[in-house]
Amino acid sequence: MDKPFWRWMSRVPEILVLSLCFYLCCIPVVTIIPASCALFDAISRCVVPDEKGCYTRFFRTFCRELKQGIPLTILWLVIGFIGLYGDRVLAYNAENNSTIALFSLLYRLLLISTVGYLGWLIPLESRYYHGFVRLHINALSFYFGRLPGTFYMLFMTALVLIVSLAHPYAFFLLAFAPGLIAVLHTPSVEKGFKKAFPEDYDEAGQLRSPEE
């Protein structure tokens, strides 16, 4: 029971419940980023290091992030709508024009890459206080400064979603998907944060207690 496999199996219920809490908190739509911050914070600070109080931490972080998270969500919803509309227009015009078809492909790859950008922005917002502009600048710095980690997060996000949607019998995995994505993102994010914010880690390189 002390082996890593069984220790992680004991955390599966927490990952499921936190994922369901995430879905619940996303219902107003404008709270998507606060819910994402709360999920990552609870996963990275409690579930991964096997600390207690993950649910308390989730809702505490969610309430704390509402003030800046709602405007952030609105901003990114607008960006997402414009981005998807642009993709649709390019795809429509690319049918008879090879140049536009190439540009459409590059544009779609750029849209997909924003997931990696948000993969840094959300952890930064959940753990550190930044102004609205500084948050995006720091996320961009991590995005390009930690490209292997960015690609890793993109790949893991795509893998979880593809597996969850690949077959009707695997559809239930969507209930775990948000928490599982957060778990898989945590090693890359912590590696980047450990280098950028060494004061948040103890001498052994472990993240300090949530209460410190």
Tab-separated table of C-alpha atoms in Angstrom:
chain	number	residue	atom	x	y	z
A	1	MET	CA	0.000	0.000	0.000
A	2	ASP	CA	3.030	2.291	0.356
A	3	LYS	CA	4.033	1.857	-3.284
A	4	PRO	CA	3.582	4.930	-5.550
A	5	PHE	CA	0.816	3.257	-7.577
A	6	TRP	CA	-1.386	2.654	-4.544
A	7	ARG	CA	-0.658	6.087	-3.104
A	8	TRP	CA	-1.873	7.660	-6.358
A	9	MET	CA	-4.902	5.389	-6.501
A	10	SER	CA	-5.920	6.730	-3.107
A	11	ARG	CA	-5.953	10.243	-4.619
A	12	VAL	CA	-8.247	9.349	-7.542
A	13	PRO	CA	-11.416	10.305	-5.583
A	14	GLU	CA	-9.895	13.706	-4.784
A	15	ILE	CA	-9.041	14.281	-8.463
A	16	LEU	CA	-12.605	13.348	-9.437
A	17	VAL	CA	-14.297	15.549	-6.827
A	18	LEU	CA	-12.030	18.513	-7.605
A	19	SER	CA	-12.800	18.096	-11.307
A	20	LEU	CA	-16.518	18.125	-10.555
A	21	CYS	CA	-16.055	21.216	-8.375
A	22	PHE	CA	-14.255	22.818	-11.320
A	23	TYR	CA	-17.169	22.074	-13.659
A	24	LEU	CA	-19.625	23.409	-11.088
A	25	CYS	CA	-17.703	26.663	-10.636
A	26	CYS	CA	-17.481	27.123	-14.421
A	27	ILE	CA	-21.276	27.215	-14.844
A	28	PRO	CA	-21.435	31.065	-14.743
A	29	VAL	CA	-18.883	31.015	-17.640
A	30	VAL	CA	-17.187	34.241	-16.483
A	31	THR	CA	-15.653	32.259	-13.610
A	32	ILE	CA	-13.712	29.817	-15.793
A	33	ILE	CA	-10.284	31.250	-14.950
A	34	PRO	CA	-10.965	31.524	-11.176
A	35	ALA	CA	-12.125	27.880	-11.272
A	36	SER	CA	-9.014	26.882	-13.235
A	37	CYS	CA	-6.766	28.685	-10.735
A	38	ALA	CA	-8.527	26.995	-7.829
A	39	LEU	CA	-8.175	23.578	-9.439
A	40	PHE	CA	-4.469	23.939	-10.171
A	41	ASP	CA	-3.764	25.366	-6.726
A	42	ALA	CA	-5.554	22.510	-4.956
A	43	ILE	CA	-3.933	19.864	-7.146
A	44	SER	CA	-0.370	21.234	-6.995
A	45	ARG	CA	-0.386	22.256	-3.335
A	46	CYS	CA	-2.423	19.409	-1.826
A	47	VAL	CA	-3.095	16.413	-4.084
A	48	VAL	CA	0.350	15.981	-5.690
A	49	PRO	CA	2.357	16.415	-2.439
A	50	ASP	CA	-0.324	14.400	-0.578
A	51	GLU	CA	-1.359	17.187	1.789
A	52	LYS	CA	-4.762	17.517	3.439
A	53	GLY	CA	-7.354	20.230	2.873
A	54	CYS	CA	-7.624	20.193	-0.929
A	55	TYR	CA	-11.330	21.087	-0.982
A	56	THR	CA	-10.940	23.946	1.470
A	57	ARG	CA	-8.026	25.233	-0.573
A	58	PHE	CA	-10.007	24.951	-3.812
A	59	PHE	CA	-12.900	27.125	-2.664
A	60	ARG	CA	-10.648	29.560	-0.819
A	61	THR	CA	-8.568	30.111	-3.954
A	62	PHE	CA	-11.691	30.322	-6.109
A	63	CYS	CA	-13.149	33.124	-3.974
A	64	ARG	CA	-9.815	34.942	-3.858
A	65	GLU	CA	-9.395	34.869	-7.637
A	66	LEU	CA	-12.849	36.196	-8.519
A	67	LYS	CA	-11.814	39.856	-8.474
A	68	GLN	CA	-9.125	39.581	-11.157
A	69	GLY	CA	-10.185	36.242	-12.625
A	70	ILE	CA	-13.562	37.411	-13.946
A	71	PRO	CA	-12.061	40.222	-16.092
A	72	LEU	CA	-9.373	37.765	-17.230
A	73	THR	CA	-12.043	35.269	-18.253
A	74	ILE	CA	-13.997	37.892	-20.173
A	75	LEU	CA	-10.826	38.996	-21.964
A	76	TRP	CA	-9.919	35.445	-22.973
A	77	LEU	CA	-13.473	34.595	-23.999
A	78	VAL	CA	-13.381	37.575	-26.365
A	79	ILE	CA	-9.931	36.521	-27.650
A	80	GLY	CA	-11.190	32.968	-28.099
A	81	PHE	CA	-14.317	34.064	-29.961
A	82	ILE	CA	-12.330	36.295	-32.308
A	83	GLY	CA	-9.711	33.572	-32.801
A	84	LEU	CA	-12.260	30.869	-33.636
A	85	TYR	CA	-14.209	33.190	-35.936
A	86	GLY	CA	-10.994	34.068	-37.767
A	87	ASP	CA	-10.175	30.374	-38.085
A	88	ARG	CA	-13.589	29.699	-39.598
A	89	VAL	CA	-13.225	32.521	-42.112
A	90	LEU	CA	-9.748	31.356	-43.148
A	91	ALA	CA	-10.875	27.727	-43.463
A	92	TYR	CA	-13.767	28.799	-45.699
A	93	ASN	CA	-11.509	30.851	-47.995
A	94	ALA	CA	-8.750	28.227	-48.022
A	95	GLU	CA	-10.773	25.742	-50.063
A	96	ASN	CA	-9.711	27.256	-53.398
A	97	ASN	CA	-6.482	29.020	-52.453
A	98	SER	CA	-3.352	27.108	-51.442
A	99	THR	CA	-1.667	30.217	-49.998
A	100	ILE	CA	-4.599	30.922	-47.713
A	101	ALA	CA	-4.715	27.210	-46.843
A	102	LEU	CA	-1.120	27.359	-45.581
A	103	PHE	CA	-1.830	30.548	-43.653
A	104	SER	CA	-4.963	28.913	-42.207
A	105	LEU	CA	-2.888	25.965	-40.960
A	106	LEU	CA	-0.330	28.249	-39.313
A	107	TYR	CA	-3.119	30.306	-37.777
A	108	ARG	CA	-4.725	27.156	-36.333
A	109	LEU	CA	-1.417	26.058	-34.826
A	110	LEU	CA	-1.119	29.499	-33.232
A	111	LEU	CA	-4.590	29.112	-31.727
A	112	ILE	CA	-3.684	25.709	-30.305
A	113	SER	CA	-0.461	27.118	-28.850
A	114	THR	CA	-2.473	29.523	-26.677
A	115	VAL	CA	-3.336	26.496	-24.518
A	116	GLY	CA	0.343	26.341	-23.567
A	117	TYR	CA	0.283	30.046	-22.769
A	118	LEU	CA	-2.722	29.618	-20.489
A	119	GLY	CA	-0.905	26.649	-18.975
A	120	TRP	CA	1.535	29.171	-17.488
A	121	LEU	CA	-0.858	32.088	-16.937
A	122	ILE	CA	-3.266	30.134	-14.725
A	123	PRO	CA	-0.618	28.744	-12.318
A	124	LEU	CA	0.966	32.203	-12.060
A	125	GLU	CA	-2.387	33.769	-11.270
A	126	SER	CA	-3.222	31.063	-8.746
A	127	ARG	CA	-0.010	31.345	-6.743
A	128	TYR	CA	1.351	34.899	-7.104
A	129	TYR	CA	-0.073	38.377	-7.153
A	130	HIS	CA	0.422	40.146	-10.474
A	131	GLY	CA	-1.147	43.168	-12.065
A	132	PHE	CA	-3.248	42.509	-15.153
A	133	VAL	CA	-0.507	43.433	-17.632
A	134	ARG	CA	2.414	42.007	-15.634
A	135	LEU	CA	0.642	38.642	-15.387
A	136	HIS	CA	0.528	38.322	-19.185
A	137	ILE	CA	4.132	39.471	-19.573
A	138	ASN	CA	5.347	36.899	-17.036
A	139	ALA	CA	3.257	34.151	-18.650
A	140	LEU	CA	4.787	35.025	-22.022
A	141	SER	CA	8.244	34.888	-20.455
A	142	PHE	CA	7.608	31.380	-19.104
A	143	TYR	CA	5.994	30.324	-22.388
A	144	PHE	CA	9.116	31.052	-24.444
A	145	GLY	CA	11.668	30.583	-21.666
A	146	ARG	CA	10.403	27.082	-20.860
A	147	LEU	CA	9.443	25.847	-24.342
A	148	PRO	CA	10.021	22.134	-23.577
A	149	GLY	CA	7.646	22.459	-20.631
A	150	THR	CA	5.156	24.364	-22.779
A	151	PHE	CA	5.181	21.628	-25.440
A	152	TYR	CA	4.864	18.987	-22.721
A	153	MET	CA	1.733	20.677	-21.334
A	154	LEU	CA	0.240	21.013	-24.820
A	155	PHE	CA	0.904	17.343	-25.530
A	156	MET	CA	-0.534	16.121	-22.225
A	157	THR	CA	-3.648	18.282	-22.577
A	158	ALA	CA	-4.236	16.969	-26.090
A	159	LEU	CA	-3.592	13.370	-24.976
A	160	VAL	CA	-6.130	13.514	-22.141
A	161	LEU	CA	-8.800	15.080	-24.364
A	162	ILE	CA	-8.175	12.700	-27.265
A	163	VAL	CA	-8.357	9.634	-25.022
A	164	SER	CA	-11.506	10.952	-23.322
A	165	LEU	CA	-13.265	11.666	-26.622
A	166	ALA	CA	-11.855	8.832	-28.735
A	167	HIS	CA	-14.580	6.337	-27.889
A	168	PRO	CA	-18.079	6.564	-26.384
A	169	TYR	CA	-17.035	4.133	-23.640
A	170	ALA	CA	-14.182	6.453	-22.625
A	171	PHE	CA	-16.472	9.474	-22.363
A	172	PHE	CA	-16.709	9.088	-18.571
A	173	LEU	CA	-13.018	10.070	-18.380
A	174	LEU	CA	-14.100	13.663	-19.032
A	175	ALA	CA	-15.234	13.698	-15.401
A	176	PHE	CA	-11.561	13.289	-14.410
A	177	ALA	CA	-10.039	15.329	-17.265
A	178	PRO	CA	-9.591	18.770	-15.604
A	179	GLY	CA	-7.947	17.331	-12.494
A	180	LEU	CA	-5.837	14.909	-14.496
A	181	ILE	CA	-4.607	17.709	-16.769
A	182	ALA	CA	-3.664	19.736	-13.681
A	183	VAL	CA	-1.779	16.745	-12.250
A	184	LEU	CA	0.139	16.275	-15.510
A	185	HIS	CA	0.931	20.000	-15.780
A	186	THR	CA	2.252	20.233	-12.231
A	187	PRO	CA	5.774	18.753	-12.765
A	188	SER	CA	6.550	21.137	-15.629
A	189	VAL	CA	5.131	24.167	-13.824
A	190	GLU	CA	6.924	23.351	-10.568
A	191	LYS	CA	10.215	22.902	-12.414
A	192	GLY	CA	9.834	26.357	-13.957
A	193	PHE	CA	8.701	27.970	-10.711
A	194	LYS	CA	11.495	26.316	-8.742
A	195	LYS	CA	14.034	28.049	-10.959
A	196	ALA	CA	12.238	31.407	-11.028
A	197	PHE	CA	11.060	31.484	-7.390
A	198	PRO	CA	13.557	29.407	-5.338
A	199	GLU	CA	12.400	31.034	-2.099
A	200	ASP	CA	9.141	29.056	-2.347
A	201	TYR	CA	10.982	25.734	-2.079
A	202	ASP	CA	12.855	24.131	0.784
A	203	GLU	CA	16.454	22.940	0.751
A	204	ALA	CA	15.422	19.562	-0.658
A	205	GLY	CA	13.744	21.312	-3.594
A	206	GLN	CA	10.236	20.479	-2.378
A	207	LEU	CA	7.379	22.940	-2.468
A	208	ARG	CA	6.829	24.410	0.978
A	209	SER	CA	3.747	23.557	2.982
A	210	PRO	CA	0.503	25.212	1.808
A	211	GLU	CA	0.320	26.963	5.139
A	212	GLU	CA	3.805	28.509	4.904
